[in-house]
Tab-separated table of C-alpha atoms in Angstrom:
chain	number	residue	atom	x	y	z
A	1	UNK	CA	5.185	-8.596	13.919
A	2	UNK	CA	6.455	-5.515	11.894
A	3	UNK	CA	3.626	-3.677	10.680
A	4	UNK	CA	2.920	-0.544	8.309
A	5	UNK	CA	-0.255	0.911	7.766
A	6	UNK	CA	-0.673	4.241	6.068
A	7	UNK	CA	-3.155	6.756	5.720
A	8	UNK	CA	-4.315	10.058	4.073
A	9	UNK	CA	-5.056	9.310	1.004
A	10	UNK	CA	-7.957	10.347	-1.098
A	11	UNK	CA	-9.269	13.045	-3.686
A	12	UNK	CA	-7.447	16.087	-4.096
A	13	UNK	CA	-7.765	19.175	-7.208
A	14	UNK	CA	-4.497	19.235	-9.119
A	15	UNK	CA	-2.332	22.139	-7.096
A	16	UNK	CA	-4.215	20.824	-4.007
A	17	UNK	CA	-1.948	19.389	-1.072
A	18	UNK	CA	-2.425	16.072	0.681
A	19	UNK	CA	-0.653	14.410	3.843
A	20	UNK	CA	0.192	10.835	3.899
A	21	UNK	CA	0.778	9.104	7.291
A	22	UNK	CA	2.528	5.808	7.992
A	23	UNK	CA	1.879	4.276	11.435
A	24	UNK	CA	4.523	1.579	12.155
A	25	UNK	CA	4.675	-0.733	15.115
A	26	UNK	CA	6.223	-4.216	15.639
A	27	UNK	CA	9.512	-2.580	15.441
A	28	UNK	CA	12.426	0.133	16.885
A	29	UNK	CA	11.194	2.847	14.609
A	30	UNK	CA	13.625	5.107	15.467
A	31	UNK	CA	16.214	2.507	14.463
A	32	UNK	CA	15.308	2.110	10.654
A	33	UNK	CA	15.550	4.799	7.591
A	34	UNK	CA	12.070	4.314	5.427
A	35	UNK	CA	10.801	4.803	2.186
A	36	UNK	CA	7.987	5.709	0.136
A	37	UNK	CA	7.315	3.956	-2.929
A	38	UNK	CA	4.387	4.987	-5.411
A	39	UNK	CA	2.483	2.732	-8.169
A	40	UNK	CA	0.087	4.551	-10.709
A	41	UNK	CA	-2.849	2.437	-12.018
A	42	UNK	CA	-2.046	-0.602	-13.663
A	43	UNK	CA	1.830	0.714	-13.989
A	44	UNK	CA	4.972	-0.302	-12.424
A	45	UNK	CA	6.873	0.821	-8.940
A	46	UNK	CA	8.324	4.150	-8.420
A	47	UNK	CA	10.750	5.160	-5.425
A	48	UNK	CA	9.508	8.794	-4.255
A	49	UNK	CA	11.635	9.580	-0.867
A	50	UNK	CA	14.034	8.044	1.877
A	51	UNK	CA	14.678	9.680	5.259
A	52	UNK	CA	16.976	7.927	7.479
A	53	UNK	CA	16.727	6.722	10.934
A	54	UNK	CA	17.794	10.228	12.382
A	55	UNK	CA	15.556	11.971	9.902
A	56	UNK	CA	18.472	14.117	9.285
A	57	UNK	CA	19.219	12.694	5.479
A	58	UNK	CA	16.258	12.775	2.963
A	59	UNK	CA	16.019	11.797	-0.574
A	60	UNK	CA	13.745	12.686	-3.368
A	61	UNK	CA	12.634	11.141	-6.614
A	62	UNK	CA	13.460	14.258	-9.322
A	63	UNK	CA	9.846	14.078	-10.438
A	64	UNK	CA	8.701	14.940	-6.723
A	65	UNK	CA	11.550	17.101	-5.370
A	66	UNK	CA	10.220	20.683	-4.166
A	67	UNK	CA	6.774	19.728	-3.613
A	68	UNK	CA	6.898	16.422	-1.863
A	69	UNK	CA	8.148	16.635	2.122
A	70	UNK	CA	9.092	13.901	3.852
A	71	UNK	CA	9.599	13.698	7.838
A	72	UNK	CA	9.064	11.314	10.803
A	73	UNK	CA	8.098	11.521	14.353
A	74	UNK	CA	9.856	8.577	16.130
A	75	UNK	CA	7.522	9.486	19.463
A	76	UNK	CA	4.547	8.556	17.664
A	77	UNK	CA	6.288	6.087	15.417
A	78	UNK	CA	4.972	7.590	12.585
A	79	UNK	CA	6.315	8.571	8.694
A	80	UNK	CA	4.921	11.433	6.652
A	81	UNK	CA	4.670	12.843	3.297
A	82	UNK	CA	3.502	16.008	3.107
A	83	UNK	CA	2.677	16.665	-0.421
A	84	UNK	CA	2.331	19.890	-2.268
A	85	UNK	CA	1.380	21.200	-5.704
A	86	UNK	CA	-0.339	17.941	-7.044
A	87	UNK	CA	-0.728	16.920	-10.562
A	88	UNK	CA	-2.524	14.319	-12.532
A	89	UNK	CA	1.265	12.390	-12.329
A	90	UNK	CA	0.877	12.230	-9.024
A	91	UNK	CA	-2.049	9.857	-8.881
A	92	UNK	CA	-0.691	6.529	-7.436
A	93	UNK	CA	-1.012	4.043	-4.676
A	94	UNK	CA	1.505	5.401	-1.893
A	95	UNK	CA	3.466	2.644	0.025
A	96	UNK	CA	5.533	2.845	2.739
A	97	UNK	CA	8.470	0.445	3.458
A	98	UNK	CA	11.197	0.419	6.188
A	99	UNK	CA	14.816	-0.299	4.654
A	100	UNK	CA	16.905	-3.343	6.227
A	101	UNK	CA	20.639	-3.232	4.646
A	102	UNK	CA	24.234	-2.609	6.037
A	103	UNK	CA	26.498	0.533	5.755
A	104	UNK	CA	30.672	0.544	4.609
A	105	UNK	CA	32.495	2.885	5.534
A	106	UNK	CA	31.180	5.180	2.113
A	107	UNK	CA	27.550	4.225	0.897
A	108	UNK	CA	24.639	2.049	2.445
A	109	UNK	CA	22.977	-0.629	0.336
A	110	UNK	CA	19.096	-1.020	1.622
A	111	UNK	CA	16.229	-3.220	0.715
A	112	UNK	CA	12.773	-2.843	1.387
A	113	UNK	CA	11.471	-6.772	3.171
A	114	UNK	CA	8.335	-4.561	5.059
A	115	UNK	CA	5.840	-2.626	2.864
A	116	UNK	CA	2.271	-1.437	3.920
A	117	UNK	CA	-1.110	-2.294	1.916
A	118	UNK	CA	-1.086	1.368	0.418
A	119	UNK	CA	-3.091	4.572	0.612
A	120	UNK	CA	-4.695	5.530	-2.896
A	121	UNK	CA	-3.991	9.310	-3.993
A	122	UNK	CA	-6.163	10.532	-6.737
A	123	UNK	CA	-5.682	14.080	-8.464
A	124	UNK	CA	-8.253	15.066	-10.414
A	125	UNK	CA	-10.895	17.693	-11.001
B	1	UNK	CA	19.736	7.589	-12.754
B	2	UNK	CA	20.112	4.124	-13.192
B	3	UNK	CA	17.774	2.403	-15.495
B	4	UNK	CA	16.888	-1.244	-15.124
B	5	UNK	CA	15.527	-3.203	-18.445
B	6	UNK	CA	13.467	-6.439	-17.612
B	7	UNK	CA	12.767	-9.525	-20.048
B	8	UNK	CA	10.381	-10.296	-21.167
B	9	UNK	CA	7.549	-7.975	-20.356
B	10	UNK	CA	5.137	-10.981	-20.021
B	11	UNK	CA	5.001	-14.380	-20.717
B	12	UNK	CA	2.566	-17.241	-20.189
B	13	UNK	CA	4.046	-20.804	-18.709
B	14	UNK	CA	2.504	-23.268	-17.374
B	15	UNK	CA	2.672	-25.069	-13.738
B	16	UNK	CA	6.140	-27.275	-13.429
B	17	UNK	CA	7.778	-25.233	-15.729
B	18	UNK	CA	11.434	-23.149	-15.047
B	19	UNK	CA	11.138	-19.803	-15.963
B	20	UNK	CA	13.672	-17.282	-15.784
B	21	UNK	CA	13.572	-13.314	-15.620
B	22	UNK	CA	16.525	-11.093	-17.231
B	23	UNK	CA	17.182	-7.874	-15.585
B	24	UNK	CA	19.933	-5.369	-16.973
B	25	UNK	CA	21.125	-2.446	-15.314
B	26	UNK	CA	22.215	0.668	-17.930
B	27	UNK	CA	25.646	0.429	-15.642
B	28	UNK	CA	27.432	-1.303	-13.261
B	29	UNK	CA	25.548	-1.756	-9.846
B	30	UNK	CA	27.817	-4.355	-8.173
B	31	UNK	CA	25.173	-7.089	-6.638
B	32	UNK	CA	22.799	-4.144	-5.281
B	33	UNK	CA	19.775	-5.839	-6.508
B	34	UNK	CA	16.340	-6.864	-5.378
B	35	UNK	CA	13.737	-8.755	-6.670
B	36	UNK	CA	10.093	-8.434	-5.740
B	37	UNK	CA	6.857	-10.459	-6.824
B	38	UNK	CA	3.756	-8.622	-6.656
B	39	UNK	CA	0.274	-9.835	-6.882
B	40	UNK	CA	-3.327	-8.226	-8.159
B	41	UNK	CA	-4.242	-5.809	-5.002
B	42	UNK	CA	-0.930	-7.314	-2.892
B	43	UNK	CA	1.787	-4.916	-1.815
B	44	UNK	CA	5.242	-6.177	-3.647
B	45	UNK	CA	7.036	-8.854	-1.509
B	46	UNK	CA	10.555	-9.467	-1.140
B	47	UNK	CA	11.950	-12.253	-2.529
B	48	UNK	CA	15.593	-12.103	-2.702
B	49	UNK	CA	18.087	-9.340	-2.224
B	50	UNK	CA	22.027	-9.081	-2.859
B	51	UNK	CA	21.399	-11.064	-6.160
B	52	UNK	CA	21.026	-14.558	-5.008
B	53	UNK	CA	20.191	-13.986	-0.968
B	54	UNK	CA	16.883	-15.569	-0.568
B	55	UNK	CA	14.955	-13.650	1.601
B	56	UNK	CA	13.553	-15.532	5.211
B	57	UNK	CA	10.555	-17.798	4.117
B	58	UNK	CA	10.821	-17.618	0.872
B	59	UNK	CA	10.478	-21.580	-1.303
B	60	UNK	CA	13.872	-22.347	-2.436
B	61	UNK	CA	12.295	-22.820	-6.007
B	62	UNK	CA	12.822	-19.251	-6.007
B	63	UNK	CA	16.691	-18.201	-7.056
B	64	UNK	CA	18.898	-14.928	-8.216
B	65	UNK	CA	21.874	-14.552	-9.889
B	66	UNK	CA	24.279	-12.186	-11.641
B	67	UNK	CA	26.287	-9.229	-10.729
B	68	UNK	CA	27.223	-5.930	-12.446
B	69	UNK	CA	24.688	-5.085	-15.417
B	70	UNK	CA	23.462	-8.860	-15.752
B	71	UNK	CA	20.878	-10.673	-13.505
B	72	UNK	CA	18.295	-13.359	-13.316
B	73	UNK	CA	15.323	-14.145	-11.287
B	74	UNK	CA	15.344	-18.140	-11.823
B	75	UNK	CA	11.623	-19.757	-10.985
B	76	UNK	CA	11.886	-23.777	-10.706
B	77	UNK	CA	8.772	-26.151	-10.809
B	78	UNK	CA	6.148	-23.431	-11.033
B	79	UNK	CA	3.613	-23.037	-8.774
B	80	UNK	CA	-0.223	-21.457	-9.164
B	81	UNK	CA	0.896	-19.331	-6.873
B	82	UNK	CA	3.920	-18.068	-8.466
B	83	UNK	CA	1.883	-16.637	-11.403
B	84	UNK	CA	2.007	-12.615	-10.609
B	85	UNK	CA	4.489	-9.535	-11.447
B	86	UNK	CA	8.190	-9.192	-11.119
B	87	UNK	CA	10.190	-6.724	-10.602
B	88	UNK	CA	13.942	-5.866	-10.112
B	89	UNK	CA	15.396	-2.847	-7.929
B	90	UNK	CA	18.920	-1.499	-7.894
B	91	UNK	CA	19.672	-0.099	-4.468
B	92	UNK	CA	23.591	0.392	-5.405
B	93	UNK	CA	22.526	4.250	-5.424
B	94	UNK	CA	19.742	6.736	-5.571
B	95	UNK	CA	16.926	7.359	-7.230
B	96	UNK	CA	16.748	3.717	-6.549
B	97	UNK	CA	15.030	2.512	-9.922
B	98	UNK	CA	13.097	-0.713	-10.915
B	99	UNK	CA	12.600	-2.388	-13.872
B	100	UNK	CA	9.268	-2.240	-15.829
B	101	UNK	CA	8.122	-5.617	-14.732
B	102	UNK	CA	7.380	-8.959	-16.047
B	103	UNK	CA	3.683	-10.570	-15.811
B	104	UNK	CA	3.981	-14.135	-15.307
B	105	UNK	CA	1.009	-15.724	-16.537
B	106	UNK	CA	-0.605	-19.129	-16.673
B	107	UNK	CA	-0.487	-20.583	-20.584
């Protein structure tokens, strides 16, 4: 059974730095790109960042990119976020999700079937 | 980046009844589209993907259409347990963007 449980979440200033953790099992991790997707309070879904299986391609939402790292460890089948330079926007539920899709020749077209339950980031003073 | 417009925002039904979600992409995204249902406290859950491909164990009451800018999340007899949020996804290219949601809810 695939399975995605993150961690690190919690209070943090605004400017502070926080680093999520996604522990994945059930699955090849090293086979499959993932994802993390954020939801502020009572709003909707926001993608944040992609890495692929390699961890040699990585992708950032615009409101996140140069403060928001993400990397993987495929020997301890694990997903991070390191995240830098918090603000109040930044207050969310933080999901992780592995992609299934297919590649052509050009692009790749993924969809998220596996999420985890969520860690809850808070920035405030 | 691609932004995806859901209709309505919320609506109230009531059990047995078809319902059906619009989704419109600001330009063409071929049939790179997702839908998701999300519950109170739930992590969103795949329900279809490539438009109309049901995902695995998902009720058939469940159904997507559309391709290009148009697309529709189609709910037959209603359920109590199809009362929640919906939301669409392009994945034809990043940011990958959803819509704002819809809030199903029971009339």
């Amino acid at each position: 059974e695939v399975q995605l449980v993150e961690s690190g979440g919690g209070l943090v200033q605004p400017g502070g730095s926080l680093r999520l953790s996604c522990a994945a099992s059930g699955f090849t991790f090293s086979s499959y790109s993932m994802n993390w997707v954020r939801q502020a309070p009572g709003k909707g879904l926001e993608w944040v960042s992609y890495i692929s299986h390699t961890g040699r391609t990585m992708y950032y939402a615009d409101s996140v990119k140069g403060r928001f790292t993400i990397s993987r460890d495929d020997a301890k089948n694990s997903l991070f976020l390191q995240m830098n330079s918090l603000g109040d926007e930044d207050t969310a539920l933080y999901y992780c999700t592995r992609d299934d899709g297919f590649c052509t020749n050009t692009n790749c077209y993924r969809w998220w079937p596996y999420w985890g339950q969520g860690t809850l980031v808070t920035v405030s003073s | 980046a691609i932004r995806m417009t859901q209709s309505p925002s919320s609506f109230s039904a009531s059990t047995g009844d078809r319902v059906t979600i619009t989704c419109r992409a600001s330009q063409g995204i071929s049939s790179y589209l997702a839908w998701y249902q999300q519950k109170p406290g739930k992590a969103p859950k795949l329900l279809i993907y490539a438009a109309s491909t049901l995902q695995s164990g998902v009720p058939s009451r469940f159904s997507g259409s559309g391709s290009g800018t148009e697309f529709t999340l189609t709910i037959n007899w209603l359920q109590s347990e199809d009362f929640a949020t919906y939301y669409c996804q392009q994945y034809d290219s990043y940011p990958y963007t959803f819509g704002q949601g819809t809030n199903l809810e029971i009339k």
